[in-house]
PDB file of C-alpha atoms and ligand atoms in Angstrom:
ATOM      1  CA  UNK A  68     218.384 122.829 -56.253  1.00  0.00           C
ATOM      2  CA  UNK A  69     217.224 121.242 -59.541  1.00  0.00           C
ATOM      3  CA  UNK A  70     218.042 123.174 -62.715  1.00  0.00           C
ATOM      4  CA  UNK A  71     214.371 124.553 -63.147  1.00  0.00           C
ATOM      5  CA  UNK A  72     214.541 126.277 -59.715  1.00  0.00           C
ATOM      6  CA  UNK A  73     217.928 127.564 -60.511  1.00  0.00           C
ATOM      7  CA  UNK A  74     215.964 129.043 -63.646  1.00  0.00           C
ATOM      8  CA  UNK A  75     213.644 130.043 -61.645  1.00  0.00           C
ATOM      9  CA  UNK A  76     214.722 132.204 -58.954  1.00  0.00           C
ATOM     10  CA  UNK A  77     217.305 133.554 -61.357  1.00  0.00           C
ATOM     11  CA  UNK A  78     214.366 135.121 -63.632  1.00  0.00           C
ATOM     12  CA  UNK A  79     213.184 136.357 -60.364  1.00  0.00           C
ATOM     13  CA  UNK A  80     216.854 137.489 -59.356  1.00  0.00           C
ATOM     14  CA  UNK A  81     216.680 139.405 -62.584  1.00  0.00           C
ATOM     15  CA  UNK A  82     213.241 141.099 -62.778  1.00  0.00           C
ATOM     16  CA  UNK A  83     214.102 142.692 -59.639  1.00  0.00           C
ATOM     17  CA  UNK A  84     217.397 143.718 -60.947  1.00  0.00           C
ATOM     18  CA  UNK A  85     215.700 145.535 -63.912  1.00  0.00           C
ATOM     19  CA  UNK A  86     212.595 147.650 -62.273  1.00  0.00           C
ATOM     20  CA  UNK A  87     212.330 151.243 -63.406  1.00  0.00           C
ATOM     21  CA  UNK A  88     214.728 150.727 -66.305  1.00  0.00           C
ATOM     22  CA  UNK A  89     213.362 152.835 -69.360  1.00  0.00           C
ATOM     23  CA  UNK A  90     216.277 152.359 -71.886  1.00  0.00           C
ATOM     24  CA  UNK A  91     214.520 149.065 -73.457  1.00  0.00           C
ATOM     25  CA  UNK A  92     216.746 147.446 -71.194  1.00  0.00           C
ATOM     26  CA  UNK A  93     213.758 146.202 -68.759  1.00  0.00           C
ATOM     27  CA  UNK A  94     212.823 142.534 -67.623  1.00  0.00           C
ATOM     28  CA  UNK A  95     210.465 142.364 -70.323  1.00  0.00           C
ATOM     29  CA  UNK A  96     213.708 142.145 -72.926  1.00  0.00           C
ATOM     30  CA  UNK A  97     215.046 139.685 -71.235  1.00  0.00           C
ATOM     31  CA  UNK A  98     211.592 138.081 -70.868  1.00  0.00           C
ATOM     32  CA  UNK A  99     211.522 137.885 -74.891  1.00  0.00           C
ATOM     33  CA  UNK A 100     215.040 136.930 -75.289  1.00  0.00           C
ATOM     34  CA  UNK A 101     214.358 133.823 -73.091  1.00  0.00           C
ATOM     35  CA  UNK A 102     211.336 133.212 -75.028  1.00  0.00           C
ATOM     36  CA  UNK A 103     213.323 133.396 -78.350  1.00  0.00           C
ATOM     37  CA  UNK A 104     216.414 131.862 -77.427  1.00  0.00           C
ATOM     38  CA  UNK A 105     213.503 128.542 -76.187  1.00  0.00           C
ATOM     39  CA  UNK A 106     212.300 128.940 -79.530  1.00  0.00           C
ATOM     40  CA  UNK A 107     215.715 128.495 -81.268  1.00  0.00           C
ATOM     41  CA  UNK A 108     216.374 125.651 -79.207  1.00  0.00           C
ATOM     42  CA  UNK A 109     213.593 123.861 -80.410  1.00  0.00           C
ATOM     43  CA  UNK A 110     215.283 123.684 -83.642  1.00  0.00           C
ATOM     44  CA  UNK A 111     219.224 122.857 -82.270  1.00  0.00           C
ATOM     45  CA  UNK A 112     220.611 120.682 -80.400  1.00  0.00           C
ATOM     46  CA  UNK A 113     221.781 122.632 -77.450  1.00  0.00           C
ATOM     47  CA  UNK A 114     221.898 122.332 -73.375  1.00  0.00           C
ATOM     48  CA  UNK A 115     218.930 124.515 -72.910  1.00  0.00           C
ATOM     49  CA  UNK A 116     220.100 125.287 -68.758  1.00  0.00           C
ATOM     50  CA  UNK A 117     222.832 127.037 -70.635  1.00  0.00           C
ATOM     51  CA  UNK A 118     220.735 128.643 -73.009  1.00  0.00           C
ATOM     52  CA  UNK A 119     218.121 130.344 -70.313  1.00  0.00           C
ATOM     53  CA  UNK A 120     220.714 130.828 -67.893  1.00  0.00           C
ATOM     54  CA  UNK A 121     222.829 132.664 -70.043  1.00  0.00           C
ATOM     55  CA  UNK A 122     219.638 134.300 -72.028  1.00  0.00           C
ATOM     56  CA  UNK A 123     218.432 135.682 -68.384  1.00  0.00           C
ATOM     57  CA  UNK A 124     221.718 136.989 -67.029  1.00  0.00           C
ATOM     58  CA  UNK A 125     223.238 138.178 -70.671  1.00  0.00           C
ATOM     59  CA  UNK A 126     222.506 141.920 -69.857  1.00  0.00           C
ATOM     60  CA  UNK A 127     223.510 142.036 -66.152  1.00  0.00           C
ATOM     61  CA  UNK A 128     226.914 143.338 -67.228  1.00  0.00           C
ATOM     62  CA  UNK A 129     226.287 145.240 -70.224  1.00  0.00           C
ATOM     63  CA  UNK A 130     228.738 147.563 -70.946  1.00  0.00           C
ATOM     64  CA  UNK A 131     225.984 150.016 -71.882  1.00  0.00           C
ATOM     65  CA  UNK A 132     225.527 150.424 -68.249  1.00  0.00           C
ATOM     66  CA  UNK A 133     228.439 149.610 -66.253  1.00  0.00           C
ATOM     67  CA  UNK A 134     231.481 152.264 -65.396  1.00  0.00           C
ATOM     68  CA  UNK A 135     234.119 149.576 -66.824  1.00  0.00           C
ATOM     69  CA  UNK A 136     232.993 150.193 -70.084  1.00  0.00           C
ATOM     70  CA  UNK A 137     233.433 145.719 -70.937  1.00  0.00           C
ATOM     71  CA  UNK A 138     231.613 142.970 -69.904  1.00  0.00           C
ATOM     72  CA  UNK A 139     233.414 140.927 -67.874  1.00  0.00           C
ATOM     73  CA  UNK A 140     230.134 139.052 -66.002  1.00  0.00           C
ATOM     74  CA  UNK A 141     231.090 139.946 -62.102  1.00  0.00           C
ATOM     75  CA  UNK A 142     227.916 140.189 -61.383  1.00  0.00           C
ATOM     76  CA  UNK A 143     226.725 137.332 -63.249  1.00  0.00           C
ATOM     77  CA  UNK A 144     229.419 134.596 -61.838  1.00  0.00           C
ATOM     78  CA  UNK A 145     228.280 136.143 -58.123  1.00  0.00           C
ATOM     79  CA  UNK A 146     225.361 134.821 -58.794  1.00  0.00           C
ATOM     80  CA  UNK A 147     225.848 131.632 -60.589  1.00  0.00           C
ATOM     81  CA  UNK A 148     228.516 131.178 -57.497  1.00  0.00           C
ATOM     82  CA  UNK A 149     225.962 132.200 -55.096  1.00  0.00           C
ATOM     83  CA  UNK A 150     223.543 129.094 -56.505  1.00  0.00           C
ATOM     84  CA  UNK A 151     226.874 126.616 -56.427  1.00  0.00           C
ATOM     85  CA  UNK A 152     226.693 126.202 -60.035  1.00  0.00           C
ATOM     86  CA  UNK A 153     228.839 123.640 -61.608  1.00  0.00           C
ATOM     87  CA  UNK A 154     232.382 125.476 -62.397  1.00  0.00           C
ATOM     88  CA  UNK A 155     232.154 124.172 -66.306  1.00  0.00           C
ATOM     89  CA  UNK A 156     228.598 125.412 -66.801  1.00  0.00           C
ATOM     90  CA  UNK A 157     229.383 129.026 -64.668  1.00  0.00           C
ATOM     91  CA  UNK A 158     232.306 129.183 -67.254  1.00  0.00           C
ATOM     92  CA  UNK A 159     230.139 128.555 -70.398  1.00  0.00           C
ATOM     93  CA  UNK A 160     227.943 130.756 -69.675  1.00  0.00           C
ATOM     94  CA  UNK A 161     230.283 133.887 -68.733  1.00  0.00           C
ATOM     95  CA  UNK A 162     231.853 133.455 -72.270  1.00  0.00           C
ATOM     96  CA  UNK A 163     228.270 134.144 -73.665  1.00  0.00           C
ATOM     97  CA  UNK A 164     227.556 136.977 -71.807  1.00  0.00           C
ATOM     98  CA  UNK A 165     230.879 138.339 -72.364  1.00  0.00           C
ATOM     99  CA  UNK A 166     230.750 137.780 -76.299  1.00  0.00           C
ATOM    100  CA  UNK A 167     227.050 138.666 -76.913  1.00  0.00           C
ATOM    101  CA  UNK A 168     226.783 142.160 -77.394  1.00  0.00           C
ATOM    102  CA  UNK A 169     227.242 143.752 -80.482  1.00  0.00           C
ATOM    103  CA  UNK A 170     230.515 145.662 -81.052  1.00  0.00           C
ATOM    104  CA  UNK A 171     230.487 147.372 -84.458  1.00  0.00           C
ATOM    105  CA  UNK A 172     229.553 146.631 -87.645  1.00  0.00           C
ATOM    106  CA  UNK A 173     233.481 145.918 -88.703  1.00  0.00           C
ATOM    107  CA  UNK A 174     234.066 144.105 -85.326  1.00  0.00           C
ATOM    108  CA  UNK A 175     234.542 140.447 -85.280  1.00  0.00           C
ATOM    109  CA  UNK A 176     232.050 138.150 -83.695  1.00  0.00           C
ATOM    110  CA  UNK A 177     234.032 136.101 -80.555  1.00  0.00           C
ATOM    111  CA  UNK A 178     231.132 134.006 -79.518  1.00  0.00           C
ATOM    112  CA  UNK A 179     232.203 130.484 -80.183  1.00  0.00           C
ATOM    113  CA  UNK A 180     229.987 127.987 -78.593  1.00  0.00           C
ATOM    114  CA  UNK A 181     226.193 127.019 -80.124  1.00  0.00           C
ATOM    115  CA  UNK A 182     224.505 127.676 -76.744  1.00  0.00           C
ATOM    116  CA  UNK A 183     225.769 131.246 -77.359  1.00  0.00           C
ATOM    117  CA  UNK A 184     225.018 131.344 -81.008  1.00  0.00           C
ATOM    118  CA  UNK A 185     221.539 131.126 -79.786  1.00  0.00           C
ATOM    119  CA  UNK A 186     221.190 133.820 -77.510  1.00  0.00           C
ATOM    120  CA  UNK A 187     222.895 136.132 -79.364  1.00  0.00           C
ATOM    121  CA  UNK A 188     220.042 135.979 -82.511  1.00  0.00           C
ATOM    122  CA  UNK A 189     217.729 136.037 -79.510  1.00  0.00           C
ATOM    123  CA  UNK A 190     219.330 139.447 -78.399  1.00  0.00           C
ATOM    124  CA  UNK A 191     219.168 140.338 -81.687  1.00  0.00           C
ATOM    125  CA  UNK A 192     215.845 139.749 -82.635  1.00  0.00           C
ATOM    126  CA  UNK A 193     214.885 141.451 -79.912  1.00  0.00           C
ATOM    127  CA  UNK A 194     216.993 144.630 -81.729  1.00  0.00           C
ATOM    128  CA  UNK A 195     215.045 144.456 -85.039  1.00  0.00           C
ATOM    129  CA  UNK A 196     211.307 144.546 -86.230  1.00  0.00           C
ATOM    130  CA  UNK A 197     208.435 146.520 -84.521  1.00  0.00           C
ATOM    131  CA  UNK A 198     210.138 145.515 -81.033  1.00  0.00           C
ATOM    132  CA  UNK A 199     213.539 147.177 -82.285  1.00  0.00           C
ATOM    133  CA  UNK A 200     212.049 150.040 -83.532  1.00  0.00           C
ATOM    134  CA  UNK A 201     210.709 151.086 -80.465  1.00  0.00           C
ATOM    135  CA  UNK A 202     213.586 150.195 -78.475  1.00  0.00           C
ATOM    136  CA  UNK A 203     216.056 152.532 -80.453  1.00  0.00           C
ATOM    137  CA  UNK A 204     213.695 155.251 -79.578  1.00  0.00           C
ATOM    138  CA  UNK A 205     213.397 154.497 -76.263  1.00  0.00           C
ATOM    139  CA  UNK A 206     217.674 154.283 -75.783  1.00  0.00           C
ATOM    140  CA  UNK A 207     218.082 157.706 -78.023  1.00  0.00           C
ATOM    141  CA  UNK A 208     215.636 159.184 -75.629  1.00  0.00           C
ATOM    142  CA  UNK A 209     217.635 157.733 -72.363  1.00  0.00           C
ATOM    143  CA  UNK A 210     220.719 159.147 -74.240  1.00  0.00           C
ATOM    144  CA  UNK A 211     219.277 162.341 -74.843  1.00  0.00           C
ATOM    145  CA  UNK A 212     220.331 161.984 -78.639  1.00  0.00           C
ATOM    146  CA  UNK A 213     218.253 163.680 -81.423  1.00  0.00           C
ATOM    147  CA  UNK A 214     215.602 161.707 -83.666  1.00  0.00           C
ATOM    148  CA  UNK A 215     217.354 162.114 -86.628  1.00  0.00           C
ATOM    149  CA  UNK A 216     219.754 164.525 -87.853  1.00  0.00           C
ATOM    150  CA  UNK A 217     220.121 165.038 -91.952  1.00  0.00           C
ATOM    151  CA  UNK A 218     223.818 166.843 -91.183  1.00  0.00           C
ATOM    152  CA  UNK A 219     225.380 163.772 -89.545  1.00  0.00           C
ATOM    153  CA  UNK A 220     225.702 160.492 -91.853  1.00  0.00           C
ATOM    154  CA  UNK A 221     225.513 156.753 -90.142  1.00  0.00           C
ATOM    155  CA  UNK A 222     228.780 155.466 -89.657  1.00  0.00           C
ATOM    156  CA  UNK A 223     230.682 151.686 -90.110  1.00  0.00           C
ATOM    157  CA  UNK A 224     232.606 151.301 -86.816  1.00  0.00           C
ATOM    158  CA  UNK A 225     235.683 149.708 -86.948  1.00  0.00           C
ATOM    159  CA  UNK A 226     236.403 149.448 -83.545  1.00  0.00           C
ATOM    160  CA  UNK A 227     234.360 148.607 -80.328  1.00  0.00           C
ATOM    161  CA  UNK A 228     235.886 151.975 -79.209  1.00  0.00           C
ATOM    162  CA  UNK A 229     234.569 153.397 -81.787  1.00  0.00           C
ATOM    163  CA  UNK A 230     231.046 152.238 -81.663  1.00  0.00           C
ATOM    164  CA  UNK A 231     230.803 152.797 -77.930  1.00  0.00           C
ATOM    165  CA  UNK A 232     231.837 156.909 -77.702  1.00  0.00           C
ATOM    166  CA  UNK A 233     229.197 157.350 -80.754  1.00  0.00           C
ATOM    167  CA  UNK A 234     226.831 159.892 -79.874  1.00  0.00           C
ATOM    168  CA  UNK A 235     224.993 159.770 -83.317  1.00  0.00           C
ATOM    169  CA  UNK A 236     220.735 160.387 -83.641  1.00  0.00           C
ATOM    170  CA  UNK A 237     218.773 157.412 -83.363  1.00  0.00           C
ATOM    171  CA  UNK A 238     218.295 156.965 -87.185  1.00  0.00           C
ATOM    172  CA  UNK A 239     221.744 156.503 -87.384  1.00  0.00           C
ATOM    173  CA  UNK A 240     221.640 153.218 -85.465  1.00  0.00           C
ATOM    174  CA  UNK A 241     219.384 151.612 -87.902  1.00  0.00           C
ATOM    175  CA  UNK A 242     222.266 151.845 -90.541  1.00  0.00           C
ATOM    176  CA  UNK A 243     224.946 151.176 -87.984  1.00  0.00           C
ATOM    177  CA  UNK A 244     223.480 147.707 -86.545  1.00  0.00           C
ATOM    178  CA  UNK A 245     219.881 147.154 -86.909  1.00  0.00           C
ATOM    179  CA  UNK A 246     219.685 146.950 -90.399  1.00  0.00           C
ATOM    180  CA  UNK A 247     222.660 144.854 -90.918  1.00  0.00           C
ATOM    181  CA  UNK A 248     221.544 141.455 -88.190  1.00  0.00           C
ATOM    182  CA  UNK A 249     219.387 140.077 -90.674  1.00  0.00           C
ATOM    183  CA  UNK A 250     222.678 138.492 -92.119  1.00  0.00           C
ATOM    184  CA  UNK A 251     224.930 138.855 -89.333  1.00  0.00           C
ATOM    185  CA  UNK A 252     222.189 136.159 -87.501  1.00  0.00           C
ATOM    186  CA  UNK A 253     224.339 132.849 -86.649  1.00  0.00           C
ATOM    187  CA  UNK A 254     221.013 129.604 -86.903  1.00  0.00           C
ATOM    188  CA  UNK A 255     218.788 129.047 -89.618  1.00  0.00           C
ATOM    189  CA  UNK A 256     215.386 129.399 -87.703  1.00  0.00           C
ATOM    190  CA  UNK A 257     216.905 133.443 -86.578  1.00  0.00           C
ATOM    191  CA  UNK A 258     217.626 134.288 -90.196  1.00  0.00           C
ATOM    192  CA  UNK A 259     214.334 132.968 -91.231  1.00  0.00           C
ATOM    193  CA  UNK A 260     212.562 135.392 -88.350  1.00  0.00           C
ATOM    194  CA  UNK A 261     214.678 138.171 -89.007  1.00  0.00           C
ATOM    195  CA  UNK A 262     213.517 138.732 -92.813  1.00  0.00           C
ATOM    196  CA  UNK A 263     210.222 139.709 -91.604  1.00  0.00           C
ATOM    197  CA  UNK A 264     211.326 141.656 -88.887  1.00  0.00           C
ATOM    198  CA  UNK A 265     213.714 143.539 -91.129  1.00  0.00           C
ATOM    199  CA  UNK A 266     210.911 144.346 -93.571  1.00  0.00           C
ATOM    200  CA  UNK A 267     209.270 146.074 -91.286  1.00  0.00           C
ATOM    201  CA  UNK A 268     212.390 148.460 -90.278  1.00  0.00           C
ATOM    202  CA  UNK A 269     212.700 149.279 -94.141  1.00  0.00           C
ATOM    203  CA  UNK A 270     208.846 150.421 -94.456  1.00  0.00           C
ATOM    204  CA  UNK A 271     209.483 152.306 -91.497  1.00  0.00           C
ATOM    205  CA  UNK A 272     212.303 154.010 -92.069  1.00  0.00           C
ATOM    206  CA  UNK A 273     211.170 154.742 -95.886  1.00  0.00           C
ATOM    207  CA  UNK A 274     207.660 155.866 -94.222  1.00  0.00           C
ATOM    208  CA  UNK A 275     210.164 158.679 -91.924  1.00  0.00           C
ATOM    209  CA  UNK A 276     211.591 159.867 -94.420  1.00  0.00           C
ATOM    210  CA  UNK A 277     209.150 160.831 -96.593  1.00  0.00           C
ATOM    211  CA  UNK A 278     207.516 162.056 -93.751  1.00  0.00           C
ATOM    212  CA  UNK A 279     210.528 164.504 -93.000  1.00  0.00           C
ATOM    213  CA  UNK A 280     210.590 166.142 -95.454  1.00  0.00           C
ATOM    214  CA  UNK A 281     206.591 166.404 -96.323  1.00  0.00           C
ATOM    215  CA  UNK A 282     206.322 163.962 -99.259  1.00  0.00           C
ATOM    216  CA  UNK A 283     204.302 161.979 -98.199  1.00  0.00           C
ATOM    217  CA  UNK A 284     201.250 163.261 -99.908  1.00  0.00           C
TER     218      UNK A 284
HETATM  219  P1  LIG B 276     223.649 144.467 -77.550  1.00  0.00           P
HETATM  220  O1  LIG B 276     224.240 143.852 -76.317  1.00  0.00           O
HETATM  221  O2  LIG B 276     223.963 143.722 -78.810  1.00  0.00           O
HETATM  222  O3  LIG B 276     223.942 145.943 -77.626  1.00  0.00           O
HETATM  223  P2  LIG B 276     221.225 144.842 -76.128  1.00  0.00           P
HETATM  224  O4  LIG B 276     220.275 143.815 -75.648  1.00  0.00           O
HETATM  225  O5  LIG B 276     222.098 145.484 -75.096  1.00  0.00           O
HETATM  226  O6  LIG B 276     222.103 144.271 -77.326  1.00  0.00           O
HETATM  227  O7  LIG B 276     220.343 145.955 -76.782  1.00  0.00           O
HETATM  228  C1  LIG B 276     220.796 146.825 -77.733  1.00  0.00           C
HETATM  229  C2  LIG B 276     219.675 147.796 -78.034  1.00  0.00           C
HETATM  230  O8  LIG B 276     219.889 149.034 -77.369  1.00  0.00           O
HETATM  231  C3  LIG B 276     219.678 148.148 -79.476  1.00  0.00           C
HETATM  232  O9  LIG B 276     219.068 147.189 -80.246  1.00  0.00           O
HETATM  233  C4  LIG B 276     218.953 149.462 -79.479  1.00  0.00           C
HETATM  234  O10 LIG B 276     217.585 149.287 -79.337  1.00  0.00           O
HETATM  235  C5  LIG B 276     219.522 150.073 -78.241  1.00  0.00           C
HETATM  236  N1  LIG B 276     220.700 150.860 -78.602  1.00  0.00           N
HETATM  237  C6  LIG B 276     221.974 150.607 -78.341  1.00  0.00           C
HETATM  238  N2  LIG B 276     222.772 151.582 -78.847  1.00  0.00           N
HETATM  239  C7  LIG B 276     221.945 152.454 -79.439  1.00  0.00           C
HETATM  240  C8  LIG B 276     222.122 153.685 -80.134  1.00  0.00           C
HETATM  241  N3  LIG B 276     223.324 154.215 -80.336  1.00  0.00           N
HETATM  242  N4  LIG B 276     221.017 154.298 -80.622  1.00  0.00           N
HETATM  243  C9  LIG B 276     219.790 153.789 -80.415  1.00  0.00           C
HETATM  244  N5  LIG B 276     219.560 152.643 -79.770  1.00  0.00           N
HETATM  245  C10 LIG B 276     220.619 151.990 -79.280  1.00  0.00           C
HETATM  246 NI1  LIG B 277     219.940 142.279 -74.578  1.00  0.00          NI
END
């Protein structure tokens, strides 16, 4: 199989892997992370098979949704094994799944190669602007966590242990992550996309809070 039938049938592996999900989680996130991550490329010099394959598969082992709690990519390398992948490319891109997520504000980044520089600030800038916005709703809704509440303050996890057993309102996560990608994002042309995209989030939440409390007038 050539590499843009391996692409291929693993976006259509993947679509059918995410129907019905609701969490912001669906095929059309991973649509726009392989979109983004295609757009980075344009402006590095990566191996782009790497790139999509890793940008289509990154969330098929979130810990977000598995019992395990990590991401160690089973599911991934079964299928990258099922298409008889090269061994060295399987490899490369289980590191990037397994290093793309997000861990904590305090947490250091692991991801180490630029093919997985790349998707990450395409995960990413999937997590901020009007895109974001609406996605932190939709989790806090699939988590069944309040809105906002005034009584519980945002706060810097230390730990990936931490940041996972937080149960915190939605606002919250804009102070614990969204807010701070802008400068966490690894290539220039992701930095560049996330200032705008970060505007946004800061009207937004100024807008709420005005809101909240009726001062909006
Ligand atoms: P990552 O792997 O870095 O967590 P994902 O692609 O899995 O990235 O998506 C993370 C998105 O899930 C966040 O950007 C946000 O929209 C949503 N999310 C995760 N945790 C929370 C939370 N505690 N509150 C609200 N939204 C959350
Ligand atoms: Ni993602």
């Amino acid at each position: 199989m050539n590499q843009q039938d391996i692409i291929q049938k693993t976006a259509e592996y993947i679509k059918q892997e995410c129907t019905g999900d609701s969490s912001g989680h669906d095929w059309w996130h991973i649509y726009r992370v392989w979109k983004n991550a295609m757009t980075l490329c344009e402006h590095e010099k990566a191996d782009t098979f790497i790139v999509q394959l890793a940008a289509l598969l990154h969330d098929l082992d979130d810990w977000k949704f598995n019992n395990s709690g990590d991401e160690t990519p089973l599911r991934a390398k079964t299928w990258l094994d099922s298409l008889s992948i090269d061994p060295a490319i399987a490899d490369a891109v289980s590191r990037i799944i397994m290093h793309v997520s997000y861990k904590g504000a305090g947490v250091i980044n692991k991801m180490d190669s630029l093919e997985g520089f790349i998707v990450q600030d395409a995960d990413r800038l999937d997590a901020i602007g009007a895109i974001g916005i609406a996605r932190a709703f939709a989790y806090g809704g699939y988590k069944n966590r309040p809105l906002y509440d005034p009584n519980s303050p945002p706060q810097i996890h230390q730990t990936f242990e931490q940041y996972k057993n937080s149960e915190s309102a939605t606002i919250n996560h804009f102070y614990e992550k969204l807010l701070l990608l802008k400068d966490m994002m690894n290539t220039a042309t992701a930095k560049r996309i996330a200032e705008q995209r970060h505007e946004i989030m800061v009207k937004f939440l100024d807008q709420f809070m005005n809101e909240w409390d009726g001062k909006d007038v």
